[in-house]
CSV table of C-alpha atoms and ligand atoms in Angstrom, one decimal:
chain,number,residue,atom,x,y,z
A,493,UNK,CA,275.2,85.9,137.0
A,494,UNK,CA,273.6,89.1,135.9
A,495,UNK,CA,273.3,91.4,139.0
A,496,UNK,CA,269.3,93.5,138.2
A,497,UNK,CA,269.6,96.6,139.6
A,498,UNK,CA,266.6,98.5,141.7
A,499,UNK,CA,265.6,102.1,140.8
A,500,UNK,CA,267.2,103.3,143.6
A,501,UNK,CA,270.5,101.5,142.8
A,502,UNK,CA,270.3,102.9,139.4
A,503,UNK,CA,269.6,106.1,140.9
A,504,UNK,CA,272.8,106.0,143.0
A,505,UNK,CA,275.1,104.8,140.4
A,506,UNK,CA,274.2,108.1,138.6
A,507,UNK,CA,276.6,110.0,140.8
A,508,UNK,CA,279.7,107.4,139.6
A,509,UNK,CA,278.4,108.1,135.9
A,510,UNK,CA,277.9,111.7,136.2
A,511,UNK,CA,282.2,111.5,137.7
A,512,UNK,CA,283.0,109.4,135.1
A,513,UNK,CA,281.2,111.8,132.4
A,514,UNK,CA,283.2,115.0,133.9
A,515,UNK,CA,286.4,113.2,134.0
A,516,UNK,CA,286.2,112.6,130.0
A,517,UNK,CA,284.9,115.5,129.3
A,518,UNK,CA,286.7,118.0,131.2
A,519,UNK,CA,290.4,115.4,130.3
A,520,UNK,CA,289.5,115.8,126.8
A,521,UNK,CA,289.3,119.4,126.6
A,522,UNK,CA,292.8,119.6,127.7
A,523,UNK,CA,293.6,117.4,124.5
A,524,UNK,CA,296.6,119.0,122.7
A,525,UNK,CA,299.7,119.2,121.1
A,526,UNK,CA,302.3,118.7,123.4
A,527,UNK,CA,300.8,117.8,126.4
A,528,UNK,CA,301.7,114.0,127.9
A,529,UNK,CA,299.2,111.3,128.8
A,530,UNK,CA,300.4,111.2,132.2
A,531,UNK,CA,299.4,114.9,132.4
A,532,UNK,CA,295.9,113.5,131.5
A,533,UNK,CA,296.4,111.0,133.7
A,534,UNK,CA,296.6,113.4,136.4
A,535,UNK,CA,294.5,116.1,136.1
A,536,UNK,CA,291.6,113.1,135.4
A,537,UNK,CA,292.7,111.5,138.7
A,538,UNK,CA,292.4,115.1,140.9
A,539,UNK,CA,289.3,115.7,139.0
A,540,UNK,CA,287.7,112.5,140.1
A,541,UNK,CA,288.8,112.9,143.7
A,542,UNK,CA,288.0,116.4,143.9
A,543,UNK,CA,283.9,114.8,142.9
A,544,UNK,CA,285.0,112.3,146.2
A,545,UNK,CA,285.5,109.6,143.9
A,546,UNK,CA,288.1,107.0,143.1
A,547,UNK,CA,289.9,106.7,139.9
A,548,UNK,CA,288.5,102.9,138.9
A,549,UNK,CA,291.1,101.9,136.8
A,550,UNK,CA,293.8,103.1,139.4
A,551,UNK,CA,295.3,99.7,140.5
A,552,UNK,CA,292.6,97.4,138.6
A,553,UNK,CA,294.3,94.2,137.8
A,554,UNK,CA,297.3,95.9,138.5
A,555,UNK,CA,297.1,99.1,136.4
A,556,UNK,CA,298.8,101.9,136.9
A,557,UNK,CA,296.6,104.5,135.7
A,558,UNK,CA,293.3,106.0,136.5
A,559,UNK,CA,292.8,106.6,133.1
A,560,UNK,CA,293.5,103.9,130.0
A,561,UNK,CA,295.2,106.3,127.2
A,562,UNK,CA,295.4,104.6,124.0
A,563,UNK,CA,297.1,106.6,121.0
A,564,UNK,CA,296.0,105.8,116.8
A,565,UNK,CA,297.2,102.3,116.2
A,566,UNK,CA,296.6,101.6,120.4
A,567,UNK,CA,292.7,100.0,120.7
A,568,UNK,CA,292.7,100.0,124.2
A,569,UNK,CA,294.2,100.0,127.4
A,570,UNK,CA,297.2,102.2,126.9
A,571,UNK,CA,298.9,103.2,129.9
A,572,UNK,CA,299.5,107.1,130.6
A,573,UNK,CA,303.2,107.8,130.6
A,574,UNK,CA,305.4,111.2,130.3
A,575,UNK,CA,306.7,109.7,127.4
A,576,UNK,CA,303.8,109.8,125.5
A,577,UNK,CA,303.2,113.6,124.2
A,578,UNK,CA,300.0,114.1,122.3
A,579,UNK,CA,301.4,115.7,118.8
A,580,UNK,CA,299.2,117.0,116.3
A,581,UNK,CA,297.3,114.3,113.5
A,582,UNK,CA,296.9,111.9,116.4
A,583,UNK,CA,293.6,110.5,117.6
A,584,UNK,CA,293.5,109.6,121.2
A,585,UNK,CA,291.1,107.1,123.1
A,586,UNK,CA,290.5,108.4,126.8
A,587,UNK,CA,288.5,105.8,129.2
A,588,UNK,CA,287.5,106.9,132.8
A,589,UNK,CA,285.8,105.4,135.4
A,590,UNK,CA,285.0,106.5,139.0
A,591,UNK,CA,283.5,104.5,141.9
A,592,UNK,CA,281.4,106.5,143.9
A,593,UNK,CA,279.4,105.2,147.0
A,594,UNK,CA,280.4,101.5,146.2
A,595,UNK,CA,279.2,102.1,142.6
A,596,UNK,CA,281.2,102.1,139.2
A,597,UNK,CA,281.0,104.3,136.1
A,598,UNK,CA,283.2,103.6,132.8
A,599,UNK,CA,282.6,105.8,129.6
A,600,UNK,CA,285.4,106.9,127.1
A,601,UNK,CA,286.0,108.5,123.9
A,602,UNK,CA,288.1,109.4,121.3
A,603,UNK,CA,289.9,113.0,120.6
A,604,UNK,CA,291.3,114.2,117.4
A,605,UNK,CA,294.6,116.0,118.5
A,606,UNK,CA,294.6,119.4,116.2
A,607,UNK,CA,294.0,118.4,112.3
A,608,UNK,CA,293.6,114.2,111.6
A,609,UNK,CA,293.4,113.2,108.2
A,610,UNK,CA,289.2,113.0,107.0
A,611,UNK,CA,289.2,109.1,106.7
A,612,UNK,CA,290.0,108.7,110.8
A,613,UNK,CA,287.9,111.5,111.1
A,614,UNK,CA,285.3,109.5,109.7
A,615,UNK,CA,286.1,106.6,111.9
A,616,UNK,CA,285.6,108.9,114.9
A,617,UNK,CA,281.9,109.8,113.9
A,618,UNK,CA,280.6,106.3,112.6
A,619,UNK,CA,282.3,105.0,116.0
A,620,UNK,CA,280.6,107.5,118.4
A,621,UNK,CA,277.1,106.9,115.8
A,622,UNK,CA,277.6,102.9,116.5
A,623,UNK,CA,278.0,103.5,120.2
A,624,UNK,CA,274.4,105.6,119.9
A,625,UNK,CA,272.9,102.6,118.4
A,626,UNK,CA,274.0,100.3,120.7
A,627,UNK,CA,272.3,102.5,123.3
A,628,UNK,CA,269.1,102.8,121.4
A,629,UNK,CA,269.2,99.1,121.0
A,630,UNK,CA,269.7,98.5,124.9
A,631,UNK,CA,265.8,98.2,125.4
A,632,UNK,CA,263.5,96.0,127.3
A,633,UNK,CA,262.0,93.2,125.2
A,634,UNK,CA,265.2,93.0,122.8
A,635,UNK,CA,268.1,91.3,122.8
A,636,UNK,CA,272.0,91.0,123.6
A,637,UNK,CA,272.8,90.3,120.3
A,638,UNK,CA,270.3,93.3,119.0
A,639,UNK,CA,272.7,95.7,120.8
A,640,UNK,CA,275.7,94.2,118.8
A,641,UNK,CA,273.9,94.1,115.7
A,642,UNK,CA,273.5,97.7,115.5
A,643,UNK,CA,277.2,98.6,116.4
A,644,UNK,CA,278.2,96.3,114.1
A,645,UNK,CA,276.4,96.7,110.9
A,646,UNK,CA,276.8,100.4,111.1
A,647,UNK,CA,280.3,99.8,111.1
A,648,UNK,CA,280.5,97.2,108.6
A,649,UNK,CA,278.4,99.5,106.4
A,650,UNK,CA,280.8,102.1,107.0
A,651,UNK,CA,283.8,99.6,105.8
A,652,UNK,CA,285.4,99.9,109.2
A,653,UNK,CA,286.6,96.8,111.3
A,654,UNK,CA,284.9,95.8,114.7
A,655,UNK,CA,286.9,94.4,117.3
A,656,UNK,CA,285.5,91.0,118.3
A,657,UNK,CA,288.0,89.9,121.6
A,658,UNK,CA,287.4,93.1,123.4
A,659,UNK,CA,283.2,93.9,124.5
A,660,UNK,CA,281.5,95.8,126.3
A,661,UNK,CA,280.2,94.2,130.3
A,662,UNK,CA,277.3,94.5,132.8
A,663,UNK,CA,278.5,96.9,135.4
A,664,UNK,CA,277.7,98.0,139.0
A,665,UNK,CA,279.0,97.5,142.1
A,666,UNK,CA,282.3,95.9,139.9
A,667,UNK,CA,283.4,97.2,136.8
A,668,UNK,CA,283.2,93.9,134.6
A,669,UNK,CA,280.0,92.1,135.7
A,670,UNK,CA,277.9,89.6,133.4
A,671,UNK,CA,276.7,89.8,130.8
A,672,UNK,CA,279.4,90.4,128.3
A,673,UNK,CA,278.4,92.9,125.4
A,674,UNK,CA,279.8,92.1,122.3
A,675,UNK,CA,279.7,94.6,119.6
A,676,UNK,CA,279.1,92.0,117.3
A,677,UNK,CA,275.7,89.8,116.8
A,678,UNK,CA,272.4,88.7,115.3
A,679,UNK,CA,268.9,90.6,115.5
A,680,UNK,CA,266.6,88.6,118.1
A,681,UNK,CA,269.4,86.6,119.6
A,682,UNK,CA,271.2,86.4,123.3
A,683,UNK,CA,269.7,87.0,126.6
A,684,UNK,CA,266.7,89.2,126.8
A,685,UNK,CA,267.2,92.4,127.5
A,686,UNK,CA,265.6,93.1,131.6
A,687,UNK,CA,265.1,95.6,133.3
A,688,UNK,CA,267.6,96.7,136.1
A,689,UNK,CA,270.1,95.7,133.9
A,690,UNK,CA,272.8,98.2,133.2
A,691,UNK,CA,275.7,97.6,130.6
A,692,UNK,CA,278.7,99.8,129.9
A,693,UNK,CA,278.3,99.8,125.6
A,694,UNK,CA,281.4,100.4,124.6
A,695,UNK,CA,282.1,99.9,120.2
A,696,UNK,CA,286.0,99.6,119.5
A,697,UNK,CA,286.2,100.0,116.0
A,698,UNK,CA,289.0,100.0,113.4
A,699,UNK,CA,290.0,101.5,110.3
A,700,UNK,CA,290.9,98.4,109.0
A,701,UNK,CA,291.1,95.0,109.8
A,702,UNK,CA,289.0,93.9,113.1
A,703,UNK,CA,292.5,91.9,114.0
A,704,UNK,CA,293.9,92.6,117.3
A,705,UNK,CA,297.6,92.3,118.2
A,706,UNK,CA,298.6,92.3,121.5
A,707,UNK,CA,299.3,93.0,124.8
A,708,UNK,CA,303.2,92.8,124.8
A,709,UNK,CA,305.6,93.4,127.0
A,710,UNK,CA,303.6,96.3,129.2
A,711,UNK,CA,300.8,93.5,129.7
A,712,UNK,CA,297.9,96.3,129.1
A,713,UNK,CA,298.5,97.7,125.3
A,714,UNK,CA,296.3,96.3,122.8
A,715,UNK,CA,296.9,97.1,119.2
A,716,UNK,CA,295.2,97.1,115.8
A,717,UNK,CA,297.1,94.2,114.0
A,718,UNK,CA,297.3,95.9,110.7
A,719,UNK,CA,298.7,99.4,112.8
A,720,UNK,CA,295.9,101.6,111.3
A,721,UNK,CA,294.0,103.9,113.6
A,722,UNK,CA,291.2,102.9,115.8
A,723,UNK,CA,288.3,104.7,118.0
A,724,UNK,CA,286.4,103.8,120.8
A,725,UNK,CA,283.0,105.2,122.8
A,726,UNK,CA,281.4,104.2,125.9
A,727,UNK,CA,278.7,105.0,128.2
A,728,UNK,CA,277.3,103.4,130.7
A,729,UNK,CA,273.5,102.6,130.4
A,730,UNK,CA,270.6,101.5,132.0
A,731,UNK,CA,267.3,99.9,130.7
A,732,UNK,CA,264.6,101.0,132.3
A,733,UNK,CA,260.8,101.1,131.6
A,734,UNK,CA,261.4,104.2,129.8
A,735,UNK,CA,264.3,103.0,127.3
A,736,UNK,CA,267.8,103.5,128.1
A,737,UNK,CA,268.7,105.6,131.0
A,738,UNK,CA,272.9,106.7,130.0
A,739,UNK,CA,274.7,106.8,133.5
A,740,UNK,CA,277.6,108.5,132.4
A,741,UNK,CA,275.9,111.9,131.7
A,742,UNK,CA,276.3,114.9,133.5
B,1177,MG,MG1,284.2,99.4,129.9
């Protein structure tokens, strides 16, 4: 059932976004050589309390971060460890969320740590350009599958891979509500697109191959099957009268 939020709702949920949009800002500054995804982990954690949030990954189906860290080959839901130092070449997918007031926000990104090589470079842009087009897509009057048409045949154009088992999700007072949001889909097709509704659009996108591999034995992990890099963008949005409203904005 898809939960319609009210203006005022929507209104509310900003402060969540606005967390959530610090948190992945102010984590991916500190993007470097050298420094560990648990350090991430925590400084996004503090961050998000210090706002008088709560981390909403921290303890979600059982996960032990309160951000999901997901390193090159890693699509998403990599779990921040003090094993895992950032070295230079690497591309790095950060996802926060904070619940504020009852309410969720989710939006990630990906970093370039240092120098990457042009062609994931390139993966990074036409990712964060799909994501925009989901957004512009995520309108009254149009449809689910409008919103994954756009990701998608950017992407495709671009020679890239979407990632079909993973999608994007309704989101409010839980993090995964209906509908799902595929990244995938056909012009004019799927559920209308309502007011009130507000989806977390969210393209995972891959250098090669759309195959997933994965999760192993750490239950969260998911890889690329053919191991070559891939990005991912989120933000949470609303539709409103006036076209999207994005959440996760500071
Ligand atoms: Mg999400």
């Amino acid at each position: 059932m898809i939960k319609l939020k009210t203006a005022d709702e929507i209104e509310a949920m900003r402060e969540a976004g606005r967390v959530s949009a610090k948190a992945l800002r102010k984590t991916g500054e500190l993007v470097r050589p050298g420094i560990s995804t648990l350090d991430l982990d925590r400084f996004a954690e503090n961050l998000i309390r210090m706002e008088g949030g709560v981390p909403a990954f921290l303890g979600y189906g059982g996960f032990r971060g309160s951000i999901c860290s997901s390193l090159n080959d890693q699509v998403v839901h990599g779990i921040p460890s003090k094993e895992v130092v950032l070295q230079e070449g690497d591309i790095i997918s950060i996802d926060t969320g904070a619940i504020i007031g009852g309410w969720v926000g989710d939006n990630a990104a990906t970093f370039a740590v240092g120098e990457i090589d042009p062609a994931t470079a390139r993966l990074l842009e036409v990712t964060e350009r799909c994501m925009w087009d989901g957004v512009e897509a995520a309108r009254m009057g149009n449809r689910l599958g409008d919103i994954g048409f756009a990701v998608q045949s950017r992407a495709e154009r671009a020679g890239f891979g979407v990632v079909r088992e993973y999608v994007g999700h309704g989101i409010g007072h839980d993090m995964h509500e209906d509908p799902n949001v595929p990244n995938f889909g056909r012009k004019g097709q799927g559920i209308r697109l309502k007011k009130g509704m507000v989806l977390a659009i969210e393209p995972m996108i891959n250098l090669g191959s759309p195959q997933t591999r994965g999760p192993f034995d750490d239950q969260w992990t998911v890889y690329t099957a053919d191991g070559t890099p891939s990005a991912h963008f989120e933000r949470t949005v609303a539709i409103t009268e006036d076209g999207p409203l994005v959440l996760t904005a500071e």
